[in-house]
Short mmCIF file of the N, C-alpha and C atoms (twelve columns), coordinates in Angstrom:
data_MODEL
# 
_entry.id   MODEL 
# 
loop_
_atom_site.group_PDB 
_atom_site.id 
_atom_site.type_symbol 
_atom_site.label_atom_id 
_atom_site.label_alt_id 
_atom_site.label_comp_id 
_atom_site.label_asym_id 
_atom_site.label_seq_id 
_atom_site.Cartn_x 
_atom_site.Cartn_y 
_atom_site.Cartn_z 
_atom_site.pdbx_PDB_model_num 
ATOM 1   N N  . UNK A 1   105.192 115.170 99.593  1 
ATOM 2   C CA . UNK A 1   105.633 113.799 99.313  1 
ATOM 3   C C  . UNK A 1   104.842 112.862 100.211 1 
ATOM 4   N N  . UNK A 2   104.407 111.783 99.618  1 
ATOM 5   C CA . UNK A 2   103.570 110.820 100.323 1 
ATOM 6   C C  . UNK A 2   104.259 109.463 100.279 1 
ATOM 7   N N  . UNK A 3   104.388 108.816 101.439 1 
ATOM 8   C CA . UNK A 3   105.049 107.510 101.469 1 
ATOM 9   C C  . UNK A 3   104.223 106.526 102.268 1 
ATOM 10  N N  . UNK A 4   104.135 105.320 101.758 1 
ATOM 11  C CA . UNK A 4   103.469 104.240 102.476 1 
ATOM 12  C C  . UNK A 4   104.292 102.984 102.303 1 
ATOM 13  N N  . UNK A 5   103.941 101.924 103.018 1 
ATOM 14  C CA . UNK A 5   104.702 100.674 103.000 1 
ATOM 15  C C  . UNK A 5   104.280 99.739  101.873 1 
ATOM 16  N N  . UNK A 6   104.762 98.500  101.935 1 
ATOM 17  C CA . UNK A 6   104.540 97.433  100.953 1 
ATOM 18  C C  . UNK A 6   103.198 97.507  100.239 1 
ATOM 19  N N  . UNK A 7   103.218 97.351  98.925  1 
ATOM 20  C CA . UNK A 7   102.007 97.294  98.141  1 
ATOM 21  C C  . UNK A 7   101.316 98.627  97.960  1 
ATOM 22  N N  . UNK A 8   101.949 99.688  98.386  1 
ATOM 23  C CA . UNK A 8   101.360 101.020 98.295  1 
ATOM 24  C C  . UNK A 8   102.200 101.885 97.370  1 
ATOM 25  N N  . UNK A 9   101.793 103.106 97.254  1 
ATOM 26  C CA . UNK A 9   102.464 104.031 96.343  1 
ATOM 27  C C  . UNK A 9   103.377 104.981 97.088  1 
ATOM 28  N N  . UNK A 10  104.419 105.393 96.424  1 
ATOM 29  C CA . UNK A 10  105.315 106.417 96.943  1 
ATOM 30  C C  . UNK A 10  105.318 107.525 95.904  1 
ATOM 31  N N  . UNK A 11  104.817 108.700 96.268  1 
ATOM 32  C CA . UNK A 11  104.693 109.795 95.308  1 
ATOM 33  C C  . UNK A 11  105.904 110.715 95.404  1 
ATOM 34  N N  . UNK A 12  106.520 110.952 94.269  1 
ATOM 35  C CA . UNK A 12  107.645 111.886 94.188  1 
ATOM 36  C C  . UNK A 12  107.501 112.639 92.882  1 
ATOM 37  N N  . UNK A 13  107.163 113.906 92.954  1 
ATOM 38  C CA . UNK A 13  107.062 114.715 91.755  1 
ATOM 39  C C  . UNK A 13  106.073 114.178 90.728  1 
ATOM 40  N N  . UNK A 14  104.978 113.572 91.178  1 
ATOM 41  C CA . UNK A 14  103.956 113.099 90.258  1 
ATOM 42  C C  . UNK A 14  104.125 111.657 89.832  1 
ATOM 43  N N  . UNK A 15  105.306 111.102 89.971  1 
ATOM 44  C CA . UNK A 15  105.517 109.709 89.591  1 
ATOM 45  C C  . UNK A 15  105.208 108.825 90.778  1 
ATOM 46  N N  . UNK A 16  104.572 107.718 90.537  1 
ATOM 47  C CA . UNK A 16  104.216 106.802 91.612  1 
ATOM 48  C C  . UNK A 16  105.007 105.524 91.431  1 
ATOM 49  N N  . UNK A 17  105.718 105.153 92.473  1 
ATOM 50  C CA . UNK A 17  106.525 103.942 92.421  1 
ATOM 51  C C  . UNK A 17  105.895 102.912 93.347  1 
ATOM 52  N N  . UNK A 18  105.525 101.780 92.832  1 
ATOM 53  C CA . UNK A 18  104.941 100.733 93.652  1 
ATOM 54  C C  . UNK A 18  106.047 99.982  94.360  1 
ATOM 55  N N  . UNK A 19  105.869 99.785  95.632  1 
ATOM 56  C CA . UNK A 19  106.809 98.969  96.396  1 
ATOM 57  C C  . UNK A 19  106.465 97.509  96.127  1 
ATOM 58  N N  . UNK A 20  107.294 96.811  95.390  1 
ATOM 59  C CA . UNK A 20  107.018 95.420  95.026  1 
ATOM 60  C C  . UNK A 20  108.089 94.497  95.566  1 
ATOM 61  N N  . UNK A 21  108.635 94.848  96.689  1 
ATOM 62  C CA . UNK A 21  109.649 94.004  97.294  1 
ATOM 63  C C  . UNK A 21  110.901 93.904  96.447  1 
ATOM 64  N N  . UNK A 22  111.210 94.952  95.685  1 
ATOM 65  C CA . UNK A 22  112.420 94.963  94.875  1 
ATOM 66  C C  . UNK A 22  112.295 94.227  93.552  1 
ATOM 67  N N  . UNK A 23  111.103 93.732  93.233  1 
ATOM 68  C CA . UNK A 23  110.914 93.014  91.966  1 
ATOM 69  C C  . UNK A 23  111.015 93.963  90.787  1 
ATOM 70  N N  . UNK A 24  111.656 93.507  89.757  1 
ATOM 71  C CA . UNK A 24  111.711 94.248  88.513  1 
ATOM 72  C C  . UNK A 24  110.342 94.144  87.826  1 
ATOM 73  N N  . UNK A 25  109.905 95.199  87.122  1 
ATOM 74  C CA . UNK A 25  108.629 95.121  86.413  1 
ATOM 75  C C  . UNK A 25  108.525 93.908  85.480  1 
ATOM 76  N N  . UNK A 26  109.637 93.436  84.954  1 
ATOM 77  C CA . UNK A 26  109.601 92.286  84.052  1 
ATOM 78  C C  . UNK A 26  109.084 91.035  84.768  1 
ATOM 79  N N  . UNK A 27  109.197 91.010  86.095  1 
ATOM 80  C CA . UNK A 27  108.758 89.863  86.890  1 
ATOM 81  C C  . UNK A 27  107.352 90.021  87.461  1 
ATOM 82  N N  . UNK A 28  106.709 91.173  87.202  1 
ATOM 83  C CA . UNK A 28  105.379 91.413  87.748  1 
ATOM 84  C C  . UNK A 28  104.351 90.470  87.140  1 
ATOM 85  N N  . UNK A 29  103.422 90.042  87.965  1 
ATOM 86  C CA . UNK A 29  102.280 89.248  87.500  1 
ATOM 87  C C  . UNK A 29  101.180 90.216  87.042  1 
ATOM 88  N N  . UNK A 30  100.115 89.663  86.494  1 
ATOM 89  C CA . UNK A 30  98.955  90.478  86.120  1 
ATOM 90  C C  . UNK A 30  98.441  91.215  87.357  1 
ATOM 91  N N  . UNK A 31  98.385  90.535  88.492  1 
ATOM 92  C CA . UNK A 31  97.916  91.157  89.735  1 
ATOM 93  C C  . UNK A 31  98.838  92.298  90.174  1 
ATOM 94  N N  . UNK A 32  100.147 92.136  89.994  1 
ATOM 95  C CA . UNK A 32  101.106 93.195  90.346  1 
ATOM 96  C C  . UNK A 32  100.882 94.435  89.488  1 
ATOM 97  N N  . UNK A 33  100.661 94.229  88.195  1 
ATOM 98  C CA . UNK A 33  100.416 95.352  87.278  1 
ATOM 99  C C  . UNK A 33  99.136  96.072  87.692  1 
ATOM 100 N N  . UNK A 34  98.084  95.321  87.954  1 
ATOM 101 C CA . UNK A 34  96.818  95.922  88.372  1 
ATOM 102 C C  . UNK A 34  96.997  96.678  89.687  1 
ATOM 103 N N  . UNK A 35  97.741  96.110  90.622  1 
ATOM 104 C CA . UNK A 35  98.003  96.779  91.903  1 
ATOM 105 C C  . UNK A 35  98.790  98.065  91.705  1 
ATOM 106 N N  . UNK A 36  99.750  98.032  90.799  1 
ATOM 107 C CA . UNK A 36  100.547 99.225  90.503  1 
ATOM 108 C C  . UNK A 36  99.647  100.373 90.048  1 
ATOM 109 N N  . UNK A 37  98.764  100.096 89.081  1 
ATOM 110 C CA . UNK A 37  97.909  101.166 88.556  1 
ATOM 111 C C  . UNK A 37  96.826  101.577 89.545  1 
ATOM 112 N N  . UNK A 38  96.386  100.663 90.380  1 
ATOM 113 C CA . UNK A 38  95.439  101.029 91.439  1 
ATOM 114 C C  . UNK A 38  96.112  101.984 92.414  1 
ATOM 115 N N  . UNK A 39  97.333  101.647 92.840  1 
ATOM 116 C CA . UNK A 39  98.090  102.495 93.762  1 
ATOM 117 C C  . UNK A 39  98.435  103.839 93.137  1 
ATOM 118 N N  . UNK A 40  98.584  103.864 91.816  1 
ATOM 119 C CA . UNK A 40  98.918  105.097 91.104  1 
ATOM 120 C C  . UNK A 40  97.701  106.002 90.924  1 
ATOM 121 N N  . UNK A 41  96.525  105.511 91.336  1 
ATOM 122 C CA . UNK A 41  95.322  106.333 91.236  1 
ATOM 123 C C  . UNK A 41  94.456  106.029 90.028  1 
ATOM 124 N N  . UNK A 42  94.647  104.866 89.437  1 
ATOM 125 C CA . UNK A 42  93.875  104.475 88.260  1 
ATOM 126 C C  . UNK A 42  93.164  103.133 88.491  1 
ATOM 127 N N  . UNK A 43  92.294  103.053 89.500  1 
ATOM 128 C CA . UNK A 43  91.662  101.759 89.801  1 
ATOM 129 C C  . UNK A 43  90.776  101.226 88.681  1 
ATOM 130 N N  . UNK A 44  90.038  102.100 88.012  1 
ATOM 131 C CA . UNK A 44  89.181  101.650 86.906  1 
ATOM 132 C C  . UNK A 44  90.023  101.114 85.747  1 
ATOM 133 N N  . UNK A 45  91.103  101.820 85.445  1 
ATOM 134 C CA . UNK A 45  91.973  101.412 84.350  1 
ATOM 135 C C  . UNK A 45  92.761  100.161 84.720  1 
ATOM 136 N N  . UNK A 46  93.053  99.980  85.999  1 
ATOM 137 C CA . UNK A 46  93.753  98.770  86.448  1 
ATOM 138 C C  . UNK A 46  92.954  97.533  86.075  1 
ATOM 139 N N  . UNK A 47  91.633  97.643  86.117  1 
ATOM 140 C CA . UNK A 47  90.773  96.526  85.733  1 
ATOM 141 C C  . UNK A 47  90.980  96.155  84.267  1 
ATOM 142 N N  . UNK A 48  91.207  97.152  83.410  1 
ATOM 143 C CA . UNK A 48  91.453  96.880  81.985  1 
ATOM 144 C C  . UNK A 48  92.761  96.105  81.801  1 
ATOM 145 N N  . UNK A 49  93.778  96.455  82.570  1 
ATOM 146 C CA . UNK A 49  95.048  95.720  82.491  1 
ATOM 147 C C  . UNK A 49  94.852  94.281  82.955  1 
ATOM 148 N N  . UNK A 50  94.041  94.103  83.995  1 
ATOM 149 C CA . UNK A 50  93.762  92.759  84.505  1 
ATOM 150 C C  . UNK A 50  92.946  91.962  83.479  1 
ATOM 151 N N  . UNK A 51  91.905  92.583  82.916  1 
ATOM 152 C CA . UNK A 51  91.041  91.922  81.934  1 
ATOM 153 C C  . UNK A 51  91.833  91.485  80.705  1 
ATOM 154 N N  . UNK A 52  92.771  92.326  80.276  1 
ATOM 155 C CA . UNK A 52  93.587  92.015  79.100  1 
ATOM 156 C C  . UNK A 52  94.806  91.154  79.445  1 
ATOM 157 N N  . UNK A 53  94.923  90.775  80.727  1 
ATOM 158 C CA . UNK A 53  96.004  89.905  81.203  1 
ATOM 159 C C  . UNK A 53  97.401  90.468  80.895  1 
ATOM 160 N N  . UNK A 54  97.569  91.758  81.210  1 
ATOM 161 C CA . UNK A 54  98.858  92.420  80.991  1 
ATOM 162 C C  . UNK A 54  99.747  92.175  82.210  1 
ATOM 163 N N  . UNK A 55  100.801 91.406  82.019  1 
ATOM 164 C CA . UNK A 55  101.780 91.201  83.083  1 
ATOM 165 C C  . UNK A 55  102.943 92.170  82.868  1 
ATOM 166 N N  . UNK A 56  103.973 92.057  83.669  1 
ATOM 167 C CA . UNK A 56  105.095 92.984  83.573  1 
ATOM 168 C C  . UNK A 56  105.805 92.948  82.238  1 
ATOM 169 N N  . UNK A 57  106.017 91.757  81.696  1 
ATOM 170 C CA . UNK A 57  106.687 91.654  80.391  1 
ATOM 171 C C  . UNK A 57  105.864 92.329  79.311  1 
ATOM 172 N N  . UNK A 58  104.556 92.076  79.332  1 
ATOM 173 C CA . UNK A 58  103.670 92.691  78.340  1 
ATOM 174 C C  . UNK A 58  103.647 94.201  78.508  1 
ATOM 175 N N  . UNK A 59  103.601 94.665  79.759  1 
ATOM 176 C CA . UNK A 59  103.573 96.094  80.032  1 
ATOM 177 C C  . UNK A 59  104.799 96.788  79.456  1 
ATOM 178 N N  . UNK A 60  105.965 96.176  79.633  1 
ATOM 179 C CA . UNK A 60  107.210 96.773  79.144  1 
ATOM 180 C C  . UNK A 60  107.302 96.786  77.626  1 
ATOM 181 N N  . UNK A 61  106.507 95.945  76.967  1 
ATOM 182 C CA . UNK A 61  106.510 95.900  75.500  1 
ATOM 183 C C  . UNK A 61  105.434 96.781  74.872  1 
ATOM 184 N N  . UNK A 62  104.561 97.360  75.693  1 
ATOM 185 C CA . UNK A 62  103.444 98.147  75.160  1 
ATOM 186 C C  . UNK A 62  103.937 99.424  74.491  1 
ATOM 187 N N  . UNK A 63  103.282 99.742  73.391  1 
ATOM 188 C CA . UNK A 63  103.542 100.992 72.698  1 
ATOM 189 C C  . UNK A 63  102.391 101.948 72.983  1 
ATOM 190 N N  . UNK A 64  102.589 103.202 72.644  1 
ATOM 191 C CA . UNK A 64  101.594 104.245 72.925  1 
ATOM 192 C C  . UNK A 64  100.214 103.845 72.419  1 
ATOM 193 N N  . UNK A 65  100.139 103.379 71.192  1 
ATOM 194 C CA . UNK A 65  98.857  103.028 70.600  1 
ATOM 195 C C  . UNK A 65  98.176  101.871 71.336  1 
ATOM 196 N N  . UNK A 66  98.965  100.950 71.866  1 
ATOM 197 C CA . UNK A 66  98.396  99.836  72.633  1 
ATOM 198 C C  . UNK A 66  97.630  100.356 73.842  1 
ATOM 199 N N  . UNK A 67  98.227  101.329 74.532  1 
ATOM 200 C CA . UNK A 67  97.594  101.877 75.728  1 
ATOM 201 C C  . UNK A 67  96.394  102.743 75.359  1 
ATOM 202 N N  . UNK A 68  96.547  103.555 74.304  1 
ATOM 203 C CA . UNK A 68  95.483  104.491 73.945  1 
ATOM 204 C C  . UNK A 68  94.265  103.810 73.335  1 
ATOM 205 N N  . UNK A 69  94.473  102.743 72.585  1 
ATOM 206 C CA . UNK A 69  93.327  102.125 71.904  1 
ATOM 207 C C  . UNK A 69  93.102  100.664 72.277  1 
ATOM 208 N N  . UNK A 70  94.138  99.944  72.610  1 
ATOM 209 C CA . UNK A 70  94.010  98.512  72.844  1 
ATOM 210 C C  . UNK A 70  93.346  98.122  74.141  1 
ATOM 211 N N  . UNK A 71  93.335  99.034  75.120  1 
ATOM 212 C CA . UNK A 71  92.777  98.706  76.426  1 
ATOM 213 C C  . UNK A 71  91.348  99.209  76.608  1 
ATOM 214 N N  . UNK A 72  90.848  99.963  75.641  1 
ATOM 215 C CA . UNK A 72  89.485  100.522 75.706  1 
ATOM 216 C C  . UNK A 72  89.256  101.351 76.965  1 
ATOM 217 N N  . UNK A 73  90.232  102.203 77.278  1 
ATOM 218 C CA . UNK A 73  90.059  103.125 78.400  1 
ATOM 219 C C  . UNK A 73  90.004  104.550 77.869  1 
ATOM 220 N N  . UNK A 74  89.453  105.456 78.671  1 
ATOM 221 C CA . UNK A 74  89.286  106.840 78.232  1 
ATOM 222 C C  . UNK A 74  90.643  107.460 77.882  1 
ATOM 223 N N  . UNK A 75  90.606  108.387 76.928  1 
ATOM 224 C CA . UNK A 75  91.830  108.967 76.384  1 
ATOM 225 C C  . UNK A 75  92.677  109.689 77.428  1 
ATOM 226 N N  . UNK A 76  92.057  110.509 78.263  1 
ATOM 227 C CA . UNK A 76  92.820  111.264 79.266  1 
ATOM 228 C C  . UNK A 76  93.630  110.364 80.184  1 
ATOM 229 N N  . UNK A 77  92.960  109.426 80.853  1 
ATOM 230 C CA . UNK A 77  93.722  108.518 81.713  1 
ATOM 231 C C  . UNK A 77  94.744  107.682 80.932  1 
ATOM 232 N N  . UNK A 78  94.399  107.286 79.711  1 
ATOM 233 C CA . UNK A 78  95.324  106.479 78.905  1 
ATOM 234 C C  . UNK A 78  96.610  107.250 78.618  1 
ATOM 235 N N  . UNK A 79  96.468  108.530 78.281  1 
ATOM 236 C CA . UNK A 79  97.653  109.356 78.029  1 
ATOM 237 C C  . UNK A 79  98.517  109.485 79.276  1 
ATOM 238 N N  . UNK A 80  97.873  109.722 80.421  1 
ATOM 239 C CA . UNK A 80  98.627  109.837 81.675  1 
ATOM 240 C C  . UNK A 80  99.330  108.523 82.018  1 
ATOM 241 N N  . UNK A 81  98.619  107.428 81.858  1 
ATOM 242 C CA . UNK A 81  99.205  106.123 82.147  1 
ATOM 243 C C  . UNK A 81  100.420 105.872 81.267  1 
ATOM 244 N N  . UNK A 82  100.302 106.169 79.972  1 
ATOM 245 C CA . UNK A 82  101.429 105.903 79.080  1 
ATOM 246 C C  . UNK A 82  102.607 106.826 79.384  1 
ATOM 247 N N  . UNK A 83  102.341 108.135 79.439  1 
ATOM 248 C CA . UNK A 83  103.427 109.107 79.588  1 
ATOM 249 C C  . UNK A 83  104.085 109.073 80.965  1 
ATOM 250 N N  . UNK A 84  103.290 108.908 82.014  1 
ATOM 251 C CA . UNK A 84  103.819 109.018 83.376  1 
ATOM 252 C C  . UNK A 84  104.223 107.685 83.996  1 
ATOM 253 N N  . UNK A 85  103.782 106.591 83.389  1 
ATOM 254 C CA . UNK A 85  104.040 105.309 84.018  1 
ATOM 255 C C  . UNK A 85  104.698 104.309 83.071  1 
ATOM 256 N N  . UNK A 86  104.029 103.984 81.970  1 
ATOM 257 C CA . UNK A 86  104.575 102.959 81.068  1 
ATOM 258 C C  . UNK A 86  105.929 103.397 80.522  1 
ATOM 259 N N  . UNK A 87  106.019 104.613 79.993  1 
ATOM 260 C CA . UNK A 87  107.296 105.092 79.439  1 
ATOM 261 C C  . UNK A 87  108.383 105.150 80.509  1 
ATOM 262 N N  . UNK A 88  108.024 105.589 81.701  1 
ATOM 263 C CA . UNK A 88  109.007 105.696 82.780  1 
ATOM 264 C C  . UNK A 88  109.497 104.313 83.192  1 
ATOM 265 N N  . UNK A 89  108.571 103.364 83.326  1 
ATOM 266 C CA . UNK A 89  108.963 101.990 83.663  1 
ATOM 267 C C  . UNK A 89  109.850 101.392 82.577  1 
ATOM 268 N N  . UNK A 90  109.495 101.632 81.314  1 
ATOM 269 C CA . UNK A 90  110.301 101.116 80.200  1 
ATOM 270 C C  . UNK A 90  111.687 101.735 80.223  1 
ATOM 271 N N  . UNK A 91  111.746 103.044 80.366  1 
ATOM 272 C CA . UNK A 91  113.033 103.745 80.365  1 
ATOM 273 C C  . UNK A 91  113.908 103.226 81.500  1 
ATOM 274 N N  . UNK A 92  113.342 103.115 82.683  1 
ATOM 275 C CA . UNK A 92  114.091 102.648 83.849  1 
ATOM 276 C C  . UNK A 92  114.547 101.210 83.651  1 
ATOM 277 N N  . UNK A 93  113.657 100.357 83.196  1 
ATOM 278 C CA . UNK A 93  113.990 98.945  83.021  1 
ATOM 279 C C  . UNK A 93  115.076 98.753  81.963  1 
ATOM 280 N N  . UNK A 94  114.905 99.399  80.813  1 
ATOM 281 C CA . UNK A 94  115.861 99.178  79.735  1 
ATOM 282 C C  . UNK A 94  117.186 99.874  79.996  1 
ATOM 283 N N  . UNK A 95  117.208 100.956 80.779  1 
ATOM 284 C CA . UNK A 95  118.477 101.568 81.187  1 
ATOM 285 C C  . UNK A 95  119.212 100.632 82.140  1 
ATOM 286 N N  . UNK A 96  118.444 100.004 83.043  1 
ATOM 287 C CA . UNK A 96  119.061 99.043  83.966  1 
ATOM 288 C C  . UNK A 96  119.670 97.889  83.209  1 
ATOM 289 N N  . UNK A 97  118.993 97.412  82.154  1 
ATOM 290 C CA . UNK A 97  119.525 96.327  81.339  1 
ATOM 291 C C  . UNK A 97  120.841 96.711  80.674  1 
ATOM 292 N N  . UNK A 98  120.926 97.966  80.210  1 
ATOM 293 C CA . UNK A 98  122.142 98.430  79.544  1 
ATOM 294 C C  . UNK A 98  123.327 98.428  80.509  1 
ATOM 295 N N  . UNK A 99  123.064 98.630  81.774  1 
ATOM 296 C CA . UNK A 99  124.145 98.658  82.765  1 
ATOM 297 C C  . UNK A 99  124.811 97.288  82.899  1 
ATOM 298 N N  . UNK A 100 124.082 96.225  82.556  1 
ATOM 299 C CA . UNK A 100 124.630 94.865  82.647  1 
ATOM 300 C C  . UNK A 100 125.407 94.456  81.392  1 
ATOM 301 N N  . UNK A 101 125.301 95.236  80.341  1 
ATOM 302 C CA . UNK A 101 125.972 94.881  79.073  1 
ATOM 303 C C  . UNK A 101 127.437 95.238  79.111  1 
# 
C-alpha cells in the first residue's frame, strides 16, 4: 500500500484515489481530472482529458465508448482507465447520491 499527501495518489488494491481535499468528482475542474489521471499513472492520457476539456461532471457522464474512442488514446490504457477509474468514480458518486434520496 502506498500513501502520499494532498494532490497525490493513494493505492489500495489497484485503485487510485486522488486526495482532492474532500471534493466530490462532480466538482472537479479540468485540471483536477488531469491531476487524478496523472497520479493514477496515466500522464499521457491525462493530457487527452485536458485537451478535450473533461471536467468532473463530464467525466461522470462518460460511457465506455467515449473513453475508448472519443479521447483518441491507446486501447489498453483506455480500458484500464474506464474499468478501474471512470466506472468506480461513477459507482461511488451515484451511490452517494442515492444515500441522500
